[in-house]
PDB file of C-alpha atoms and ligand atoms in Angstrom:
ATOM      1  CA  UNK A   1      26.326  65.291 142.296  1.00  0.00           C
ATOM      2  CA  UNK A   2      24.502  66.875 139.379  1.00  0.00           C
ATOM      3  CA  UNK A   3      26.911  66.740 136.472  1.00  0.00           C
ATOM      4  CA  UNK A   4      24.988  69.357 134.517  1.00  0.00           C
ATOM      5  CA  UNK A   5      24.836  67.187 131.401  1.00  0.00           C
ATOM      6  CA  UNK A   6      21.044  67.063 131.067  1.00  0.00           C
ATOM      7  CA  UNK A   7      19.852  67.873 127.541  1.00  0.00           C
ATOM      8  CA  UNK A   8      23.331  67.750 126.006  1.00  0.00           C
ATOM      9  CA  UNK A   9      24.210  65.714 122.933  1.00  0.00           C
ATOM     10  CA  UNK A  10      26.971  63.142 123.413  1.00  0.00           C
ATOM     11  CA  UNK A  11      28.670  61.160 120.645  1.00  0.00           C
ATOM     12  CA  UNK A  12      30.309  57.976 121.920  1.00  0.00           C
ATOM     13  CA  UNK A  13      32.229  56.107 119.221  1.00  0.00           C
ATOM     14  CA  UNK A  14      32.750  52.337 119.099  1.00  0.00           C
ATOM     15  CA  UNK A  15      30.030  51.725 121.654  1.00  0.00           C
ATOM     16  CA  UNK A  16      28.343  48.375 120.938  1.00  0.00           C
ATOM     17  CA  UNK A  17      30.243  46.877 123.903  1.00  0.00           C
ATOM     18  CA  UNK A  18      32.959  47.500 126.462  1.00  0.00           C
ATOM     19  CA  UNK A  19      34.079  50.967 127.552  1.00  0.00           C
ATOM     20  CA  UNK A  20      32.174  52.782 124.785  1.00  0.00           C
ATOM     21  CA  UNK A  21      28.893  51.093 125.679  1.00  0.00           C
ATOM     22  CA  UNK A  22      29.370  51.849 129.383  1.00  0.00           C
ATOM     23  CA  UNK A  23      30.147  55.508 128.576  1.00  0.00           C
ATOM     24  CA  UNK A  24      27.023  55.744 126.398  1.00  0.00           C
ATOM     25  CA  UNK A  25      25.006  54.349 129.324  1.00  0.00           C
ATOM     26  CA  UNK A  26      26.521  56.924 131.676  1.00  0.00           C
ATOM     27  CA  UNK A  27      25.624  59.869 129.415  1.00  0.00           C
ATOM     28  CA  UNK A  28      22.122  58.505 128.841  1.00  0.00           C
ATOM     29  CA  UNK A  29      21.619  58.176 132.610  1.00  0.00           C
ATOM     30  CA  UNK A  30      22.702  61.803 133.008  1.00  0.00           C
ATOM     31  CA  UNK A  31      19.935  62.873 130.623  1.00  0.00           C
ATOM     32  CA  UNK A  32      21.956  63.345 127.430  1.00  0.00           C
ATOM     33  CA  UNK A  33      20.856  62.470 123.935  1.00  0.00           C
ATOM     34  CA  UNK A  34      23.396  59.894 122.820  1.00  0.00           C
ATOM     35  CA  UNK A  35      24.614  58.867 119.360  1.00  0.00           C
ATOM     36  CA  UNK A  36      26.661  55.683 119.225  1.00  0.00           C
ATOM     37  CA  UNK A  37      28.462  53.921 116.392  1.00  0.00           C
ATOM     38  CA  UNK A  38      30.100  50.564 115.658  1.00  0.00           C
ATOM     39  CA  UNK A  39      30.534  48.525 112.478  1.00  0.00           C
ATOM     40  CA  UNK A  40      28.017  45.774 113.200  1.00  0.00           C
ATOM     41  CA  UNK A  41      24.483  47.198 112.859  1.00  0.00           C
ATOM     42  CA  UNK A  42      22.826  44.397 114.821  1.00  0.00           C
ATOM     43  CA  UNK A  43      24.997  44.452 117.945  1.00  0.00           C
ATOM     44  CA  UNK A  44      24.975  48.241 117.832  1.00  0.00           C
ATOM     45  CA  UNK A  45      21.174  48.371 117.757  1.00  0.00           C
ATOM     46  CA  UNK A  46      21.060  45.818 120.619  1.00  0.00           C
ATOM     47  CA  UNK A  47      23.216  48.168 122.687  1.00  0.00           C
ATOM     48  CA  UNK A  48      21.030  51.167 121.783  1.00  0.00           C
ATOM     49  CA  UNK A  49      17.873  49.250 122.740  1.00  0.00           C
ATOM     50  CA  UNK A  50      19.326  48.246 126.121  1.00  0.00           C
ATOM     51  CA  UNK A  51      20.340  51.839 126.875  1.00  0.00           C
ATOM     52  CA  UNK A  52      16.927  53.237 125.833  1.00  0.00           C
ATOM     53  CA  UNK A  53      15.141  50.626 127.924  1.00  0.00           C
ATOM     54  CA  UNK A  54      17.110  51.310 131.103  1.00  0.00           C
ATOM     55  CA  UNK A  55      17.379  55.094 130.846  1.00  0.00           C
ATOM     56  CA  UNK A  56      14.524  56.323 128.617  1.00  0.00           C
ATOM     57  CA  UNK A  57      17.112  58.446 126.819  1.00  0.00           C
ATOM     58  CA  UNK A  58      17.081  59.216 123.121  1.00  0.00           C
ATOM     59  CA  UNK A  59      19.758  56.957 121.646  1.00  0.00           C
ATOM     60  CA  UNK A  60      20.728  56.920 117.978  1.00  0.00           C
ATOM     61  CA  UNK A  61      22.644  53.975 116.556  1.00  0.00           C
ATOM     62  CA  UNK A  62      24.634  54.772 113.420  1.00  0.00           C
ATOM     63  CA  UNK A  63      26.528  51.842 111.896  1.00  0.00           C
ATOM     64  CA  UNK A  64      29.949  53.178 110.880  1.00  0.00           C
ATOM     65  CA  UNK A  65      33.578  52.114 110.667  1.00  0.00           C
ATOM     66  CA  UNK A  66      35.398  54.732 112.699  1.00  0.00           C
ATOM     67  CA  UNK A  67      38.746  53.876 111.076  1.00  0.00           C
ATOM     68  CA  UNK A  68      37.500  55.275 107.734  1.00  0.00           C
ATOM     69  CA  UNK A  69      36.999  58.921 106.803  1.00  0.00           C
ATOM     70  CA  UNK A  70      33.590  58.188 105.242  1.00  0.00           C
ATOM     71  CA  UNK A  71      32.565  56.260 108.383  1.00  0.00           C
ATOM     72  CA  UNK A  72      33.359  59.197 110.663  1.00  0.00           C
ATOM     73  CA  UNK A  73      31.539  61.588 108.328  1.00  0.00           C
ATOM     74  CA  UNK A  74      28.405  59.424 108.171  1.00  0.00           C
ATOM     75  CA  UNK A  75      28.414  59.116 111.969  1.00  0.00           C
ATOM     76  CA  UNK A  76      28.902  62.786 112.837  1.00  0.00           C
ATOM     77  CA  UNK A  77      26.652  64.114 110.058  1.00  0.00           C
ATOM     78  CA  UNK A  78      23.914  61.635 111.033  1.00  0.00           C
ATOM     79  CA  UNK A  79      24.070  62.610 114.703  1.00  0.00           C
ATOM     80  CA  UNK A  80      24.128  66.354 114.025  1.00  0.00           C
ATOM     81  CA  UNK A  81      21.251  66.131 111.550  1.00  0.00           C
ATOM     82  CA  UNK A  82      19.077  64.244 114.045  1.00  0.00           C
ATOM     83  CA  UNK A  83      20.061  65.922 117.296  1.00  0.00           C
ATOM     84  CA  UNK A  84      20.846  69.418 115.974  1.00  0.00           C
ATOM     85  CA  UNK A  85      24.478  69.539 117.143  1.00  0.00           C
ATOM     86  CA  UNK A  86      27.045  68.025 119.456  1.00  0.00           C
ATOM     87  CA  UNK A  87      28.278  69.032 122.924  1.00  0.00           C
ATOM     88  CA  UNK A  88      30.366  66.042 123.956  1.00  0.00           C
ATOM     89  CA  UNK A  89      32.581  63.769 121.828  1.00  0.00           C
ATOM     90  CA  UNK A  90      34.127  60.540 123.075  1.00  0.00           C
ATOM     91  CA  UNK A  91      36.690  59.268 120.557  1.00  0.00           C
ATOM     92  CA  UNK A  92      37.078  55.509 120.938  1.00  0.00           C
ATOM     93  CA  UNK A  93      37.841  52.515 118.738  1.00  0.00           C
ATOM     94  CA  UNK A  94      38.687  48.862 119.081  1.00  0.00           C
ATOM     95  CA  UNK A  95      42.209  48.350 120.366  1.00  0.00           C
ATOM     96  CA  UNK A  96      44.921  47.702 117.760  1.00  0.00           C
ATOM     97  CA  UNK A  97      46.077  44.061 117.484  1.00  0.00           C
ATOM     98  CA  UNK A  98      48.813  42.770 119.775  1.00  0.00           C
ATOM     99  CA  UNK A  99      52.372  42.261 118.532  1.00  0.00           C
ATOM    100  CA  UNK A 100      55.968  43.204 119.257  1.00  0.00           C
ATOM    101  CA  UNK A 101      58.230  45.603 117.359  1.00  0.00           C
ATOM    102  CA  UNK A 102      59.543  42.993 114.918  1.00  0.00           C
ATOM    103  CA  UNK A 103      56.255  41.220 114.276  1.00  0.00           C
ATOM    104  CA  UNK A 104      54.114  44.125 113.085  1.00  0.00           C
ATOM    105  CA  UNK A 105      54.221  44.556 109.294  1.00  0.00           C
ATOM    106  CA  UNK A 106      53.842  47.822 107.346  1.00  0.00           C
ATOM    107  CA  UNK A 107      50.177  47.244 106.503  1.00  0.00           C
ATOM    108  CA  UNK A 108      49.378  46.665 110.201  1.00  0.00           C
ATOM    109  CA  UNK A 109      51.086  49.949 111.117  1.00  0.00           C
ATOM    110  CA  UNK A 110      49.016  51.694 108.428  1.00  0.00           C
ATOM    111  CA  UNK A 111      45.753  50.116 109.638  1.00  0.00           C
ATOM    112  CA  UNK A 112      46.612  50.872 113.257  1.00  0.00           C
ATOM    113  CA  UNK A 113      47.241  54.503 112.322  1.00  0.00           C
ATOM    114  CA  UNK A 114      43.772  54.797 110.762  1.00  0.00           C
ATOM    115  CA  UNK A 115      42.079  52.984 113.658  1.00  0.00           C
ATOM    116  CA  UNK A 116      43.810  54.607 116.609  1.00  0.00           C
ATOM    117  CA  UNK A 117      45.107  57.983 115.439  1.00  0.00           C
ATOM    118  CA  UNK A 118      43.098  59.167 112.439  1.00  0.00           C
ATOM    119  CA  UNK A 119      39.772  58.042 113.887  1.00  0.00           C
ATOM    120  CA  UNK A 120      40.303  60.401 116.825  1.00  0.00           C
ATOM    121  CA  UNK A 121      41.523  63.347 114.744  1.00  0.00           C
ATOM    122  CA  UNK A 122      38.694  63.008 112.227  1.00  0.00           C
ATOM    123  CA  UNK A 123      35.961  62.588 114.824  1.00  0.00           C
ATOM    124  CA  UNK A 124      37.055  65.547 116.922  1.00  0.00           C
ATOM    125  CA  UNK A 125      37.668  67.781 113.887  1.00  0.00           C
ATOM    126  CA  UNK A 126      34.167  67.021 112.591  1.00  0.00           C
ATOM    127  CA  UNK A 127      32.578  67.904 115.963  1.00  0.00           C
ATOM    128  CA  UNK A 128      34.423  71.176 116.695  1.00  0.00           C
ATOM    129  CA  UNK A 129      32.371  73.525 114.452  1.00  0.00           C
ATOM    130  CA  UNK A 130      29.131  72.468 116.135  1.00  0.00           C
ATOM    131  CA  UNK A 131      30.642  72.755 119.635  1.00  0.00           C
ATOM    132  CA  UNK A 132      31.854  76.267 118.812  1.00  0.00           C
ATOM    133  CA  UNK A 133      28.443  77.229 117.481  1.00  0.00           C
ATOM    134  CA  UNK A 134      26.841  75.991 120.728  1.00  0.00           C
ATOM    135  CA  UNK A 135      29.224  78.005 122.877  1.00  0.00           C
ATOM    136  CA  UNK A 136      31.490  75.194 124.073  1.00  0.00           C
ATOM    137  CA  UNK A 137      31.956  71.477 124.411  1.00  0.00           C
ATOM    138  CA  UNK A 138      34.043  68.639 125.758  1.00  0.00           C
ATOM    139  CA  UNK A 139      36.178  65.891 124.268  1.00  0.00           C
ATOM    140  CA  UNK A 140      37.225  62.910 126.380  1.00  0.00           C
ATOM    141  CA  UNK A 141      39.290  60.389 124.429  1.00  0.00           C
ATOM    142  CA  UNK A 142      39.540  56.775 125.551  1.00  0.00           C
ATOM    143  CA  UNK A 143      43.269  56.046 125.553  1.00  0.00           C
ATOM    144  CA  UNK A 144      45.269  53.517 127.579  1.00  0.00           C
ATOM    145  CA  UNK A 145      47.784  53.199 130.365  1.00  0.00           C
ATOM    146  CA  UNK A 146      50.204  52.546 127.492  1.00  0.00           C
ATOM    147  CA  UNK A 147      50.557  56.333 127.041  1.00  0.00           C
ATOM    148  CA  UNK A 148      52.488  56.403 130.345  1.00  0.00           C
ATOM    149  CA  UNK A 149      54.017  52.929 130.500  1.00  0.00           C
ATOM    150  CA  UNK A 150      54.442  50.600 127.505  1.00  0.00           C
ATOM    151  CA  UNK A 151      52.572  47.296 127.713  1.00  0.00           C
ATOM    152  CA  UNK A 152      54.512  44.244 126.504  1.00  0.00           C
ATOM    153  CA  UNK A 153      53.526  42.923 123.074  1.00  0.00           C
ATOM    154  CA  UNK A 154      51.360  45.974 122.257  1.00  0.00           C
ATOM    155  CA  UNK A 155      53.729  48.064 120.160  1.00  0.00           C
ATOM    156  CA  UNK A 156      50.907  49.571 118.072  1.00  0.00           C
ATOM    157  CA  UNK A 157      49.043  50.866 121.117  1.00  0.00           C
ATOM    158  CA  UNK A 158      52.268  51.959 122.856  1.00  0.00           C
ATOM    159  CA  UNK A 159      53.325  54.006 119.811  1.00  0.00           C
ATOM    160  CA  UNK A 160      50.208  55.334 118.110  1.00  0.00           C
ATOM    161  CA  UNK A 161      48.415  56.486 121.263  1.00  0.00           C
ATOM    162  CA  UNK A 162      51.287  58.818 122.066  1.00  0.00           C
ATOM    163  CA  UNK A 163      50.547  60.565 118.766  1.00  0.00           C
ATOM    164  CA  UNK A 164      46.933  60.926 119.868  1.00  0.00           C
ATOM    165  CA  UNK A 165      48.034  62.496 123.152  1.00  0.00           C
ATOM    166  CA  UNK A 166      50.259  64.968 121.270  1.00  0.00           C
ATOM    167  CA  UNK A 167      47.369  65.963 119.011  1.00  0.00           C
ATOM    168  CA  UNK A 168      44.927  66.327 121.917  1.00  0.00           C
ATOM    169  CA  UNK A 169      47.314  68.365 124.071  1.00  0.00           C
ATOM    170  CA  UNK A 170      47.902  70.688 121.104  1.00  0.00           C
ATOM    171  CA  UNK A 171      44.171  71.005 120.512  1.00  0.00           C
ATOM    172  CA  UNK A 172      43.393  71.678 124.181  1.00  0.00           C
ATOM    173  CA  UNK A 173      45.408  74.903 123.985  1.00  0.00           C
ATOM    174  CA  UNK A 174      43.937  75.888 120.611  1.00  0.00           C
ATOM    175  CA  UNK A 175      40.276  75.586 121.583  1.00  0.00           C
ATOM    176  CA  UNK A 176      40.299  76.623 125.253  1.00  0.00           C
ATOM    177  CA  UNK A 177      39.258  80.151 124.194  1.00  0.00           C
ATOM    178  CA  UNK A 178      36.131  78.638 122.586  1.00  0.00           C
ATOM    179  CA  UNK A 179      35.197  76.982 125.904  1.00  0.00           C
ATOM    180  CA  UNK A 180      35.962  73.558 124.463  1.00  0.00           C
ATOM    181  CA  UNK A 181      37.846  71.268 126.842  1.00  0.00           C
ATOM    182  CA  UNK A 182      39.957  68.342 125.656  1.00  0.00           C
ATOM    183  CA  UNK A 183      40.937  65.518 128.001  1.00  0.00           C
ATOM    184  CA  UNK A 184      41.555  61.779 127.913  1.00  0.00           C
ATOM    185  CA  UNK A 185      41.355  58.749 130.158  1.00  0.00           C
ATOM    186  CA  UNK A 186      44.105  56.148 130.451  1.00  0.00           C
ATOM    187  CA  UNK A 187      42.606  52.885 131.733  1.00  0.00           C
ATOM    188  CA  UNK A 188      44.724  50.048 133.076  1.00  0.00           C
ATOM    189  CA  UNK A 189      43.193  46.558 133.079  1.00  0.00           C
ATOM    190  CA  UNK A 190      39.410  46.810 132.752  1.00  0.00           C
ATOM    191  CA  UNK A 191      37.217  43.695 132.520  1.00  0.00           C
ATOM    192  CA  UNK A 192      35.966  43.778 128.899  1.00  0.00           C
ATOM    193  CA  UNK A 193      36.224  41.521 125.830  1.00  0.00           C
ATOM    194  CA  UNK A 194      39.378  43.378 124.806  1.00  0.00           C
ATOM    195  CA  UNK A 195      41.113  42.240 127.997  1.00  0.00           C
ATOM    196  CA  UNK A 196      40.052  38.633 127.453  1.00  0.00           C
ATOM    197  CA  UNK A 197      41.428  38.784 123.884  1.00  0.00           C
ATOM    198  CA  UNK A 198      44.766  40.206 125.046  1.00  0.00           C
ATOM    199  CA  UNK A 199      45.122  37.572 127.752  1.00  0.00           C
ATOM    200  CA  UNK A 200      44.324  34.817 125.251  1.00  0.00           C
ATOM    201  CA  UNK A 201      46.904  36.196 122.797  1.00  0.00           C
ATOM    202  CA  UNK A 202      49.555  36.314 125.519  1.00  0.00           C
ATOM    203  CA  UNK A 203      48.727  32.810 126.765  1.00  0.00           C
ATOM    204  CA  UNK A 204      49.020  31.466 123.209  1.00  0.00           C
ATOM    205  CA  UNK A 205      52.310  33.252 122.588  1.00  0.00           C
ATOM    206  CA  UNK A 206      53.817  32.022 125.833  1.00  0.00           C
ATOM    207  CA  UNK A 207      52.170  28.577 125.571  1.00  0.00           C
ATOM    208  CA  UNK A 208      50.513  28.963 128.976  1.00  0.00           C
ATOM    209  CA  UNK A 209      47.017  28.655 130.369  1.00  0.00           C
ATOM    210  CA  UNK A 210      44.903  31.795 130.062  1.00  0.00           C
ATOM    211  CA  UNK A 211      43.870  31.533 133.748  1.00  0.00           C
ATOM    212  CA  UNK A 212      47.528  31.684 134.739  1.00  0.00           C
ATOM    213  CA  UNK A 213      48.089  34.839 132.667  1.00  0.00           C
ATOM    214  CA  UNK A 214      44.971  36.435 134.170  1.00  0.00           C
ATOM    215  CA  UNK A 215      46.080  35.635 137.724  1.00  0.00           C
ATOM    216  CA  UNK A 216      49.481  37.184 136.988  1.00  0.00           C
ATOM    217  CA  UNK A 217      47.815  40.373 135.780  1.00  0.00           C
ATOM    218  CA  UNK A 218      45.736  40.649 138.955  1.00  0.00           C
ATOM    219  CA  UNK A 219      48.839  40.221 141.087  1.00  0.00           C
ATOM    220  CA  UNK A 220      50.402  43.276 139.433  1.00  0.00           C
ATOM    221  CA  UNK A 221      47.431  45.509 140.306  1.00  0.00           C
ATOM    222  CA  UNK A 222      47.709  46.963 143.829  1.00  0.00           C
ATOM    223  CA  UNK A 223      43.910  46.891 144.213  1.00  0.00           C
ATOM    224  CA  UNK A 224      43.970  43.182 143.319  1.00  0.00           C
ATOM    225  CA  UNK A 225      41.184  43.403 140.751  1.00  0.00           C
ATOM    226  CA  UNK A 226      40.436  44.679 137.297  1.00  0.00           C
ATOM    227  CA  UNK A 227      38.392  47.825 136.904  1.00  0.00           C
ATOM    228  CA  UNK A 228      34.855  47.787 135.574  1.00  0.00           C
ATOM    229  CA  UNK A 229      33.723  49.537 132.404  1.00  0.00           C
ATOM    230  CA  UNK A 230      31.260  51.502 134.575  1.00  0.00           C
ATOM    231  CA  UNK A 231      34.095  52.904 136.695  1.00  0.00           C
ATOM    232  CA  UNK A 232      35.802  54.207 133.562  1.00  0.00           C
ATOM    233  CA  UNK A 233      32.477  55.560 132.274  1.00  0.00           C
ATOM    234  CA  UNK A 234      31.943  57.551 135.491  1.00  0.00           C
ATOM    235  CA  UNK A 235      35.334  59.236 135.043  1.00  0.00           C
ATOM    236  CA  UNK A 236      34.549  60.015 131.403  1.00  0.00           C
ATOM    237  CA  UNK A 237      31.176  61.524 132.318  1.00  0.00           C
ATOM    238  CA  UNK A 238      32.767  63.641 135.043  1.00  0.00           C
ATOM    239  CA  UNK A 239      35.495  64.967 132.726  1.00  0.00           C
ATOM    240  CA  UNK A 240      32.875  65.797 130.085  1.00  0.00           C
ATOM    241  CA  UNK A 241      30.688  67.618 132.597  1.00  0.00           C
ATOM    242  CA  UNK A 242      30.449  71.132 133.986  1.00  0.00           C
ATOM    243  CA  UNK A 243      31.902  69.803 137.275  1.00  0.00           C
ATOM    244  CA  UNK A 244      35.227  69.586 135.418  1.00  0.00           C
ATOM    245  CA  UNK A 245      34.898  73.066 133.894  1.00  0.00           C
ATOM    246  CA  UNK A 246      38.521  74.084 134.658  1.00  0.00           C
ATOM    247  CA  UNK A 247      40.131  70.789 133.579  1.00  0.00           C
ATOM    248  CA  UNK A 248      41.640  70.624 130.103  1.00  0.00           C
ATOM    249  CA  UNK A 249      44.700  69.005 128.535  1.00  0.00           C
ATOM    250  CA  UNK A 250      44.705  66.250 131.165  1.00  0.00           C
ATOM    251  CA  UNK A 251      45.106  62.499 130.692  1.00  0.00           C
ATOM    252  CA  UNK A 252      43.562  60.870 133.764  1.00  0.00           C
ATOM    253  CA  UNK A 253      44.739  57.411 134.813  1.00  0.00           C
ATOM    254  CA  UNK A 254      42.230  54.847 136.065  1.00  0.00           C
ATOM    255  CA  UNK A 255      44.133  51.678 136.836  1.00  0.00           C
ATOM    256  CA  UNK A 256      43.750  50.576 140.483  1.00  0.00           C
ATOM    257  CA  UNK A 257      47.250  51.897 141.220  1.00  0.00           C
ATOM    258  CA  UNK A 258      49.000  49.870 138.504  1.00  0.00           C
ATOM    259  CA  UNK A 259      51.115  52.650 136.986  1.00  0.00           C
ATOM    260  CA  UNK A 260      54.197  53.159 139.134  1.00  0.00           C
ATOM    261  CA  UNK A 261      55.439  56.496 137.770  1.00  0.00           C
ATOM    262  CA  UNK A 262      55.336  59.526 140.044  1.00  0.00           C
ATOM    263  CA  UNK A 263      53.833  61.905 137.462  1.00  0.00           C
TER     264      UNK A 263
HETATM  265  P1  NAD B 301      36.065  46.060 123.237  1.00  0.00           P
HETATM  266  O1  NAD B 301      36.790  45.189 122.269  1.00  0.00           O
HETATM  267  O2  NAD B 301      35.298  45.431 124.340  1.00  0.00           O
HETATM  268  O3  NAD B 301      35.057  47.040 122.450  1.00  0.00           O
HETATM  269  C1  NAD B 301      35.470  47.722 121.320  1.00  0.00           C
HETATM  270  C2  NAD B 301      34.296  48.405 120.648  1.00  0.00           C
HETATM  271  O4  NAD B 301      34.788  49.072 119.500  1.00  0.00           O
HETATM  272  C3  NAD B 301      33.213  47.458 120.157  1.00  0.00           C
HETATM  273  O5  NAD B 301      31.955  48.059 120.323  1.00  0.00           O
HETATM  274  C4  NAD B 301      33.529  47.317 118.666  1.00  0.00           C
HETATM  275  O6  NAD B 301      32.395  46.983 117.906  1.00  0.00           O
HETATM  276  C5  NAD B 301      33.994  48.728 118.365  1.00  0.00           C
HETATM  277  N1  NAD B 301      34.867  48.862 117.201  1.00  0.00           N
HETATM  278  C6  NAD B 301      36.008  48.191 116.960  1.00  0.00           C
HETATM  279  N2  NAD B 301      36.538  48.615 115.803  1.00  0.00           N
HETATM  280  C7  NAD B 301      35.714  49.568 115.303  1.00  0.00           C
HETATM  281  C8  NAD B 301      35.718  50.370 114.136  1.00  0.00           C
HETATM  282  N3  NAD B 301      36.690  50.267 113.230  1.00  0.00           N
HETATM  283  N4  NAD B 301      34.702  51.244 113.937  1.00  0.00           N
HETATM  284  C9  NAD B 301      33.705  51.350 114.842  1.00  0.00           C
HETATM  285  N5  NAD B 301      33.654  50.612 115.972  1.00  0.00           N
HETATM  286  C10 NAD B 301      34.639  49.732 116.198  1.00  0.00           C
HETATM  287  O7  NAD B 301      37.183  47.050 123.799  1.00  0.00           O
HETATM  288  P2  NAD B 301      37.187  47.953 125.114  1.00  0.00           P
HETATM  289  O8  NAD B 301      37.783  47.182 126.209  1.00  0.00           O
HETATM  290  O9  NAD B 301      35.883  48.595 125.265  1.00  0.00           O
HETATM  291  O10 NAD B 301      38.296  49.033 124.708  1.00  0.00           O
HETATM  292  C11 NAD B 301      37.983  50.239 124.039  1.00  0.00           C
HETATM  293  C12 NAD B 301      39.299  50.972 123.784  1.00  0.00           C
HETATM  294  O11 NAD B 301      39.957  51.200 125.042  1.00  0.00           O
HETATM  295  C13 NAD B 301      40.277  50.168 122.931  1.00  0.00           C
HETATM  296  O12 NAD B 301      41.004  51.018 122.115  1.00  0.00           O
HETATM  297  C14 NAD B 301      41.169  49.524 123.960  1.00  0.00           C
HETATM  298  O13 NAD B 301      42.446  49.189 123.448  1.00  0.00           O
HETATM  299  C15 NAD B 301      41.250  50.636 124.991  1.00  0.00           C
HETATM  300  N6  NAD B 301      41.634  50.163 126.315  1.00  0.00           N
HETATM  301  C16 NAD B 301      40.966  49.135 126.901  1.00  0.00           C
HETATM  302  C17 NAD B 301      41.397  48.677 128.133  1.00  0.00           C
HETATM  303  C18 NAD B 301      40.745  47.508 128.845  1.00  0.00           C
HETATM  304  O14 NAD B 301      41.320  47.016 129.826  1.00  0.00           O
HETATM  305  N7  NAD B 301      39.580  47.062 128.407  1.00  0.00           N
HETATM  306  C19 NAD B 301      42.474  49.281 128.772  1.00  0.00           C
HETATM  307  C20 NAD B 301      43.113  50.343 128.146  1.00  0.00           C
HETATM  308  C21 NAD B 301      42.678  50.772 126.914  1.00  0.00           C
END
């Protein structure tokens, strides 16, 4: 299927590894120019090199902390200056740290807010003028299954991501007339470093072996396996593409059947 993304400019935030990196790969393979960011310049450039090598795409690596206003500005301004505009924005950031309701202190709530909520609002807001100028665009935010079903010991993700969904659903209605679509993906358990970290944290908390915690997770997933970053990336690319031209305001689950809710 031709996704119709060739020649477009895609900004994929937090993309030195994991879901962001896989999404950047997917857009590069589809013929987009891709601008990625992460805090660590070296690992970010390694990711950019790997994507260029495998896809021949133009890939720009802009070191930036997406949880800071100046980081988002440097990233979006840098990409727009080099590529002339933006058509696709993929808000993403590292996941907020684990913890339950009573263990998360005020400063962690404040940091989580900047990392999970403000990073998305700032990135999308900075991209909208260029999308409008170019006659349309697409936003696909990387969220989590936690927006439908809370995950134990992840109160920051369970709470702050719902704010992101509220902001995105509001925006989807505001910018539909400008041919800008706003969607999100809600992954379940996907095999990345983030998942390993969360399993380690849970094993430590419960004084159990990490292998045991991992096996328990797999048992909960009807498909009996974790997803791959590439599977999530394919969904992101589809939602950002012309093939999804009538889809906006949707949060698409990708979780191997894990979420039990009917809607
Ligand atoms: P990951 O830890 O493998 O990768 C995170 C990426 O974000 C890295 O490239 C890191 O350098 C970058 N990053 C972190 N903080 C940053 C910052 N302040 N500024 C710029 N870049 C930053 O994580 P992942 O598995 O790819 O997850 C990505 C997002 O998706 C996270 O928010 C995570 O909570 C969420 N998510 C992941 C899963 C999963 O199973 N992997 C499931 C649901 C939701």
